[in-house]
Amino acid sequence: MPVELQKARAPEVRVLRTPDEVAEQALAELRRVGERTDRPLVSFATGGTFTAMLRALHAEVVAGRFALDRVQATHLDEYEGYAPQQRGSMVHELGAACPSLLGMLARGAFLPVPHRADEAELRRHELRLQQLGGVDLQFLGIGRNGHLAFHEPMVPWDRGYHIAELSTVTRDDARARFAPDPVPLRAITAGVATILGGRRLVLCAFGRGKAPAVRAMLDGEVGPACPASALRTHGNALVLLDREAASLWTPRAASSDRSG
Ligand code: F6R
């Protein structure tokens, strides 16, 4: 990629003191989109990175400070065969951290990712999101191998929703979630093409374990070896890191903000 293009599209990076500050700034993005009157579509990510933000969101809803009926919602990915109400599923996880999302699910305002590996169902899901106007705000975590959602390394970037064969690293990281059962081999996931269609991307990462992936995302080559490097081709992406996740990254003046 030409250097100029890469610079022009560099994500804004904020390095914050603590994971709680990361969660707070992520929530601020949701509040901002929630001020709109056209029921924007928000797509949540799952994983430990978002637990604090989701709990804080639920507290705001309960306190009457945020009205979830101002937005529509979906999420990024689901383990194959895991229905929304089943323990281990992504929707179950979202609902455990933020029960008010289950209210949205019940009234059809939250669109769950299909849990069956059925291509026609995937295309219908993708079409419904497009009919709702597309994703306005997309939250993202990053895998230790640089995956975005479950779009794994070396999978071509022209993929939208697809059936992912989960990598060994991804399955290792999910072991505790399913123990004593085995981790599913496959998941249904948004692809880089889907994710780049979102109008605003907000990626959060904290902890030393994410530092190599963060460096690859921000400093490495832009390409399928690191799906998260796709953020450098987007133009409206925000990366929220704590100091540990940012510890191997070399900031460049144009894109960085060492605010912590
Ligand atoms: C899950 C997802 C994944 C996670 C990533 C980080 O919906 O999209 O890409 O965001 O694996 O997971 P945690 O937050 O558990 O480190």
mmCIF file of C-alpha atoms and ligand atoms in Angstrom:
data_model
loop_
_atom_site.group_PDB
_atom_site.id
_atom_site.type_symbol
_atom_site.label_atom_id
_atom_site.label_comp_id
_atom_site.label_asym_id
_atom_site.label_seq_id
_atom_site.Cartn_x
_atom_site.Cartn_y
_atom_site.Cartn_z
ATOM 1 C CA MET A 1 0.000 0.000 0.000
ATOM 2 C CA PRO A 2 1.419 3.473 -0.859
ATOM 3 C CA VAL A 3 2.656 5.258 2.257
ATOM 4 C CA GLU A 4 0.444 8.341 1.643
ATOM 5 C CA LEU A 5 -2.734 6.281 1.463
ATOM 6 C CA GLN A 6 -1.756 4.410 4.579
ATOM 7 C CA LYS A 7 -1.107 7.686 6.430
ATOM 8 C CA ALA A 8 -4.328 9.282 5.268
ATOM 9 C CA ARG A 9 -6.297 6.313 6.564
ATOM 10 C CA ALA A 10 -4.368 5.639 9.757
ATOM 11 C CA PRO A 11 -6.659 4.877 12.692
ATOM 12 C CA GLU A 12 -6.705 7.277 15.592
ATOM 13 C CA VAL A 13 -4.934 5.527 18.467
ATOM 14 C CA ARG A 14 -5.469 6.479 22.110
ATOM 15 C CA VAL A 15 -3.332 4.942 24.811
ATOM 16 C CA LEU A 16 -5.092 5.085 28.173
ATOM 17 C CA ARG A 17 -4.030 4.314 31.700
ATOM 18 C CA THR A 18 -6.380 1.446 32.526
ATOM 19 C CA PRO A 19 -8.809 -1.042 30.936
ATOM 20 C CA ASP A 20 -11.611 0.861 32.719
ATOM 21 C CA GLU A 21 -10.683 4.008 30.789
ATOM 22 C CA VAL A 22 -10.760 1.977 27.573
ATOM 23 C CA ALA A 23 -14.273 0.768 28.479
ATOM 24 C CA GLU A 24 -15.391 4.324 29.340
ATOM 25 C CA GLN A 25 -14.204 5.757 26.011
ATOM 26 C CA ALA A 26 -15.809 2.886 24.111
ATOM 27 C CA LEU A 27 -19.089 3.580 25.895
ATOM 28 C CA ALA A 28 -18.765 7.262 25.021
ATOM 29 C CA GLU A 29 -18.782 6.219 21.338
ATOM 30 C CA LEU A 30 -22.059 4.389 21.924
ATOM 31 C CA ARG A 31 -23.571 7.383 23.719
ATOM 32 C CA ARG A 32 -22.598 9.585 20.787
ATOM 33 C CA VAL A 33 -24.277 7.356 18.211
ATOM 34 C CA GLY A 34 -27.275 6.996 20.572
ATOM 35 C CA GLU A 35 -27.913 10.741 20.279
ATOM 36 C CA ARG A 36 -29.043 10.251 16.700
ATOM 37 C CA THR A 37 -32.730 10.032 15.925
ATOM 38 C CA ASP A 38 -32.585 7.480 13.088
ATOM 39 C CA ARG A 39 -32.041 4.325 15.186
ATOM 40 C CA PRO A 40 -28.462 3.631 14.097
ATOM 41 C CA LEU A 41 -27.254 0.034 13.958
ATOM 42 C CA VAL A 42 -24.629 -0.895 16.557
ATOM 43 C CA SER A 43 -22.675 -4.137 16.250
ATOM 44 C CA PHE A 44 -21.187 -5.495 19.465
ATOM 45 C CA ALA A 45 -18.112 -7.666 19.910
ATOM 46 C CA THR A 46 -17.866 -10.348 22.555
ATOM 47 C CA GLY A 47 -14.891 -11.486 24.611
ATOM 48 C CA GLY A 48 -13.412 -10.441 27.926
ATOM 49 C CA THR A 49 -12.369 -7.085 26.456
ATOM 50 C CA PHE A 50 -15.974 -5.915 26.394
ATOM 51 C CA THR A 51 -17.339 -7.250 29.680
ATOM 52 C CA ALA A 52 -16.706 -4.000 31.597
ATOM 53 C CA MET A 53 -18.203 -1.867 28.848
ATOM 54 C CA LEU A 54 -21.295 -4.065 28.591
ATOM 55 C CA ARG A 55 -21.831 -4.023 32.365
ATOM 56 C CA ALA A 56 -21.473 -0.247 32.389
ATOM 57 C CA LEU A 57 -23.971 -0.031 29.524
ATOM 58 C CA HIS A 58 -26.486 -2.113 31.442
ATOM 59 C CA ALA A 59 -26.050 0.120 34.515
ATOM 60 C CA GLU A 60 -26.726 3.199 32.339
ATOM 61 C CA VAL A 61 -29.849 1.614 30.879
ATOM 62 C CA VAL A 62 -31.163 0.646 34.335
ATOM 63 C CA ALA A 63 -30.444 4.144 35.646
ATOM 64 C CA GLY A 64 -32.353 5.622 32.703
ATOM 65 C CA ARG A 65 -29.303 7.404 31.309
ATOM 66 C CA PHE A 66 -29.234 5.467 28.025
ATOM 67 C CA ALA A 67 -32.282 4.267 26.085
ATOM 68 C CA LEU A 68 -31.504 1.173 24.053
ATOM 69 C CA ASP A 69 -34.599 1.739 21.948
ATOM 70 C CA ARG A 70 -32.671 4.559 20.271
ATOM 71 C CA VAL A 71 -30.503 1.975 18.506
ATOM 72 C CA GLN A 72 -30.727 -1.360 16.737
ATOM 73 C CA ALA A 73 -28.128 -3.973 17.446
ATOM 74 C CA THR A 74 -26.313 -7.009 16.196
ATOM 75 C CA HIS A 75 -22.944 -8.649 16.869
ATOM 76 C CA LEU A 76 -19.987 -10.156 15.082
ATOM 77 C CA ASP A 77 -19.898 -13.896 15.387
ATOM 78 C CA GLU A 78 -21.344 -17.090 16.837
ATOM 79 C CA TYR A 79 -20.019 -20.557 17.550
ATOM 80 C CA GLU A 80 -21.500 -23.173 15.238
ATOM 81 C CA GLY A 81 -24.468 -24.917 16.817
ATOM 82 C CA TYR A 82 -24.783 -22.489 19.748
ATOM 83 C CA ALA A 83 -28.288 -21.031 19.818
ATOM 84 C CA PRO A 84 -28.744 -17.585 21.464
ATOM 85 C CA GLN A 85 -30.052 -18.914 24.803
ATOM 86 C CA GLN A 86 -27.385 -21.603 25.155
ATOM 87 C CA ARG A 87 -24.481 -21.180 27.584
ATOM 88 C CA GLY A 88 -21.302 -20.704 25.567
ATOM 89 C CA SER A 89 -23.037 -18.783 22.774
ATOM 90 C CA MET A 90 -22.003 -15.215 22.048
ATOM 91 C CA VAL A 91 -25.557 -13.943 22.553
ATOM 92 C CA HIS A 92 -25.698 -15.671 25.940
ATOM 93 C CA GLU A 93 -22.428 -13.954 26.866
ATOM 94 C CA LEU A 94 -23.689 -10.539 25.744
ATOM 95 C CA GLY A 95 -26.906 -11.042 27.724
ATOM 96 C CA ALA A 96 -25.033 -12.124 30.859
ATOM 97 C CA ALA A 97 -22.993 -8.910 30.872
ATOM 98 C CA CYS A 98 -25.798 -6.654 29.636
ATOM 99 C CA PRO A 99 -29.228 -8.223 30.283
ATOM 100 C CA SER A 100 -30.965 -5.283 28.628
ATOM 101 C CA LEU A 101 -29.687 -6.584 25.267
ATOM 102 C CA LEU A 102 -31.907 -9.647 25.817
ATOM 103 C CA GLY A 103 -34.894 -7.301 25.944
ATOM 104 C CA MET A 104 -33.856 -6.019 22.522
ATOM 105 C CA LEU A 105 -33.547 -9.610 21.295
ATOM 106 C CA ALA A 106 -37.077 -10.394 22.519
ATOM 107 C CA ARG A 107 -38.567 -7.443 20.638
ATOM 108 C CA GLY A 108 -36.617 -8.102 17.435
ATOM 109 C CA ALA A 109 -34.316 -5.092 17.773
ATOM 110 C CA PHE A 110 -31.214 -7.254 18.213
ATOM 111 C CA LEU A 111 -30.304 -9.469 15.252
ATOM 112 C CA PRO A 112 -28.374 -12.559 16.317
ATOM 113 C CA VAL A 113 -25.756 -13.997 13.985
ATOM 114 C CA PRO A 114 -27.028 -17.356 12.618
ATOM 115 C CA HIS A 115 -25.615 -20.293 14.547
ATOM 116 C CA ARG A 116 -26.095 -22.790 11.728
ATOM 117 C CA ALA A 117 -23.463 -23.103 9.021
ATOM 118 C CA ASP A 118 -26.009 -22.481 6.282
ATOM 119 C CA GLU A 119 -24.786 -20.180 3.498
ATOM 120 C CA ALA A 120 -28.316 -19.078 2.547
ATOM 121 C CA GLU A 121 -29.019 -18.059 6.151
ATOM 122 C CA LEU A 122 -25.756 -16.109 6.274
ATOM 123 C CA ARG A 123 -26.647 -14.215 3.093
ATOM 124 C CA ARG A 124 -30.122 -13.426 4.538
ATOM 125 C CA HIS A 125 -28.506 -12.076 7.721
ATOM 126 C CA GLU A 126 -26.114 -9.913 5.722
ATOM 127 C CA LEU A 127 -29.005 -8.628 3.583
ATOM 128 C CA ARG A 128 -31.079 -7.727 6.665
ATOM 129 C CA LEU A 129 -28.194 -5.682 8.030
ATOM 130 C CA GLN A 130 -27.944 -3.872 4.705
ATOM 131 C CA GLN A 131 -31.696 -3.239 4.706
ATOM 132 C CA LEU A 132 -31.351 -1.629 8.132
ATOM 133 C CA GLY A 133 -28.881 0.777 6.561
ATOM 134 C CA GLY A 134 -25.675 -1.053 7.474
ATOM 135 C CA VAL A 135 -23.612 -0.909 10.649
ATOM 136 C CA ASP A 136 -23.060 2.608 11.999
ATOM 137 C CA LEU A 137 -20.850 1.703 14.946
ATOM 138 C CA GLN A 138 -18.814 -1.496 15.022
ATOM 139 C CA PHE A 139 -17.028 -2.563 18.207
ATOM 140 C CA LEU A 140 -14.031 -4.859 17.728
ATOM 141 C CA GLY A 141 -11.623 -6.834 19.839
ATOM 142 C CA ILE A 142 -8.414 -8.345 18.519
ATOM 143 C CA GLY A 143 -7.261 -11.942 18.830
ATOM 144 C CA ARG A 144 -3.716 -12.805 19.892
ATOM 145 C CA ASN A 145 -3.240 -13.934 16.293
ATOM 146 C CA GLY A 146 -4.582 -10.632 14.936
ATOM 147 C CA HIS A 147 -8.043 -11.923 14.058
ATOM 148 C CA LEU A 148 -11.013 -9.573 13.814
ATOM 149 C CA ALA A 149 -14.276 -11.224 14.856
ATOM 150 C CA PHE A 150 -13.411 -14.805 13.815
ATOM 151 C CA HIS A 151 -11.954 -13.744 10.491
ATOM 152 C CA GLU A 152 -8.731 -15.673 10.921
ATOM 153 C CA PRO A 153 -5.285 -14.950 9.445
ATOM 154 C CA MET A 154 -4.714 -15.809 5.765
ATOM 155 C CA VAL A 155 -8.435 -15.859 4.910
ATOM 156 C CA PRO A 156 -9.019 -13.509 1.909
ATOM 157 C CA TRP A 157 -10.408 -10.079 2.776
ATOM 158 C CA ASP A 158 -13.222 -10.126 0.244
ATOM 159 C CA ARG A 159 -15.228 -12.423 2.563
ATOM 160 C CA GLY A 160 -18.398 -11.150 4.176
ATOM 161 C CA TYR A 161 -20.197 -13.392 6.691
ATOM 162 C CA HIS A 162 -18.608 -16.811 6.397
ATOM 163 C CA ILE A 163 -18.026 -20.101 8.151
ATOM 164 C CA ALA A 164 -14.669 -19.949 9.906
ATOM 165 C CA GLU A 165 -12.434 -22.868 10.802
ATOM 166 C CA LEU A 166 -11.112 -21.659 14.141
ATOM 167 C CA SER A 167 -7.331 -21.536 14.549
ATOM 168 C CA THR A 168 -5.520 -23.361 17.346
ATOM 169 C CA VAL A 169 -4.788 -20.065 19.165
ATOM 170 C CA THR A 170 -8.419 -18.994 18.975
ATOM 171 C CA ARG A 171 -9.616 -22.361 20.273
ATOM 172 C CA ASP A 172 -7.026 -22.359 23.076
ATOM 173 C CA ASP A 173 -8.236 -18.933 24.198
ATOM 174 C CA ALA A 174 -11.840 -20.190 24.288
ATOM 175 C CA ARG A 175 -11.119 -23.369 26.295
ATOM 176 C CA ALA A 176 -12.235 -22.061 29.699
ATOM 177 C CA ARG A 177 -15.519 -20.897 28.213
ATOM 178 C CA PHE A 178 -16.535 -24.431 27.146
ATOM 179 C CA ALA A 179 -14.772 -26.631 29.728
ATOM 180 C CA PRO A 180 -15.256 -29.523 30.281
ATOM 181 C CA ASP A 181 -16.717 -29.681 26.749
ATOM 182 C CA PRO A 182 -14.446 -29.258 23.726
ATOM 183 C CA VAL A 183 -14.271 -25.900 21.944
ATOM 184 C CA PRO A 184 -16.268 -25.896 18.685
ATOM 185 C CA LEU A 185 -14.157 -26.252 15.555
ATOM 186 C CA ARG A 186 -16.103 -23.678 13.585
ATOM 187 C CA ALA A 187 -17.931 -20.398 13.968
ATOM 188 C CA ILE A 188 -20.088 -18.140 11.830
ATOM 189 C CA THR A 189 -18.418 -14.760 11.552
ATOM 190 C CA ALA A 190 -18.482 -11.361 9.949
ATOM 191 C CA GLY A 191 -15.583 -11.062 7.523
ATOM 192 C CA VAL A 192 -13.186 -8.200 6.922
ATOM 193 C CA ALA A 193 -15.396 -7.088 4.000
ATOM 194 C CA THR A 194 -18.405 -6.867 6.356
ATOM 195 C CA ILE A 195 -16.430 -5.085 9.061
ATOM 196 C CA LEU A 196 -14.938 -2.497 6.707
ATOM 197 C CA GLY A 197 -18.506 -1.645 5.658
ATOM 198 C CA GLY A 198 -19.159 -0.241 9.150
ATOM 199 C CA ARG A 199 -19.136 3.570 9.256
ATOM 200 C CA ARG A 200 -17.226 3.888 12.527
ATOM 201 C CA LEU A 201 -14.932 1.151 13.873
ATOM 202 C CA VAL A 202 -13.827 1.113 17.513
ATOM 203 C CA LEU A 203 -11.253 -1.516 18.435
ATOM 204 C CA CYS A 204 -10.336 -2.060 22.083
ATOM 205 C CA ALA A 205 -7.431 -4.048 23.506
ATOM 206 C CA PHE A 206 -5.720 -4.260 26.823
ATOM 207 C CA GLY A 207 -3.100 -6.384 28.532
ATOM 208 C CA ARG A 208 0.428 -7.461 27.638
ATOM 209 C CA GLY A 209 -0.861 -10.580 25.846
ATOM 210 C CA LYS A 210 -2.331 -8.395 23.085
ATOM 211 C CA ALA A 211 0.829 -6.304 22.544
ATOM 212 C CA PRO A 212 2.303 -8.385 19.654
ATOM 213 C CA ALA A 213 -1.036 -8.410 17.807
ATOM 214 C CA VAL A 214 -1.450 -4.651 18.349
ATOM 215 C CA ARG A 215 2.021 -4.031 16.935
ATOM 216 C CA ALA A 216 1.245 -6.217 13.900
ATOM 217 C CA MET A 217 -2.048 -4.355 13.397
ATOM 218 C CA LEU A 218 -0.541 -0.865 13.548
ATOM 219 C CA ASP A 219 3.063 -1.309 12.402
ATOM 220 C CA GLY A 220 3.168 -4.549 10.412
ATOM 221 C CA GLU A 221 2.307 -5.183 6.798
ATOM 222 C CA VAL A 222 -1.295 -4.491 5.784
ATOM 223 C CA GLY A 223 -2.631 -7.844 4.606
ATOM 224 C CA PRO A 224 -4.305 -11.158 5.408
ATOM 225 C CA ALA A 225 -1.539 -12.318 7.786
ATOM 226 C CA CYS A 226 -3.043 -9.826 10.263
ATOM 227 C CA PRO A 227 -6.780 -9.266 9.667
ATOM 228 C CA ALA A 228 -6.801 -6.349 12.145
ATOM 229 C CA SER A 229 -4.386 -4.446 9.883
ATOM 230 C CA ALA A 230 -7.461 -3.893 7.673
ATOM 231 C CA LEU A 231 -8.328 -1.010 10.017
ATOM 232 C CA ARG A 232 -5.533 0.917 8.302
ATOM 233 C CA THR A 233 -7.557 0.921 5.086
ATOM 234 C CA HIS A 234 -10.799 2.213 6.647
ATOM 235 C CA GLY A 235 -10.563 5.931 7.334
ATOM 236 C CA ASN A 236 -12.807 6.193 10.400
ATOM 237 C CA ALA A 237 -11.330 3.819 12.949
ATOM 238 C CA LEU A 238 -10.487 4.447 16.585
ATOM 239 C CA VAL A 239 -8.132 2.145 18.523
ATOM 240 C CA LEU A 240 -8.349 2.273 22.322
ATOM 241 C CA LEU A 241 -5.442 0.622 24.136
ATOM 242 C CA ASP A 242 -4.114 0.453 27.643
ATOM 243 C CA ARG A 243 -0.381 0.963 28.123
ATOM 244 C CA GLU A 244 0.388 -2.750 28.220
ATOM 245 C CA ALA A 245 -1.376 -3.497 24.934
ATOM 246 C CA ALA A 246 0.463 -0.510 23.400
ATOM 247 C CA SER A 247 3.849 -1.474 24.852
ATOM 248 C CA LEU A 248 5.346 -2.871 21.616
ATOM 249 C CA TRP A 249 3.844 -0.282 19.300
ATOM 250 C CA THR A 250 5.873 2.629 17.924
ATOM 251 C CA PRO A 251 3.569 5.650 17.669
ATOM 252 C CA ARG A 252 3.833 8.012 14.728
ATOM 253 C CA ALA A 253 2.815 11.622 15.300
ATOM 254 C CA ALA A 254 0.047 11.673 12.687
ATOM 255 C CA SER A 255 -1.974 8.811 14.104
ATOM 256 C CA SER A 256 -1.215 8.634 17.762
ATOM 257 C CA ASP A 257 -2.315 10.173 20.984
ATOM 258 C CA ARG A 258 -0.415 9.055 24.058
ATOM 259 C CA SER A 259 -3.145 10.374 26.315
ATOM 260 C CA GLY A 260 -2.563 8.020 29.222
HETATM 261 C C1 F6R B 1 -15.600 -12.161 19.499
HETATM 262 C C2 F6R B 1 -14.638 -11.503 18.635
HETATM 263 C C3 F6R B 1 -13.189 -11.801 18.810
HETATM 264 C C4 F6R B 1 -12.681 -11.194 20.128
HETATM 265 C C5 F6R B 1 -11.179 -11.403 20.267
HETATM 266 C C6 F6R B 1 -10.672 -10.895 21.597
HETATM 267 O O1 F6R B 1 -16.885 -11.665 19.189
HETATM 268 O O2 F6R B 1 -15.023 -10.741 17.816
HETATM 269 O O3 F6R B 1 -12.472 -11.257 17.732
HETATM 270 O O4 F6R B 1 -12.960 -9.829 20.146
HETATM 271 O O5 F6R B 1 -10.882 -12.767 20.159
HETATM 272 O O6 F6R B 1 -11.235 -11.657 22.631
HETATM 273 P P1 F6R B 1 -11.037 -11.236 24.148
HETATM 274 O O7 F6R B 1 -11.722 -9.940 24.342
HETATM 275 O O8 F6R B 1 -11.672 -12.328 24.935
HETATM 276 O O9 F6R B 1 -9.569 -11.137 24.360
#
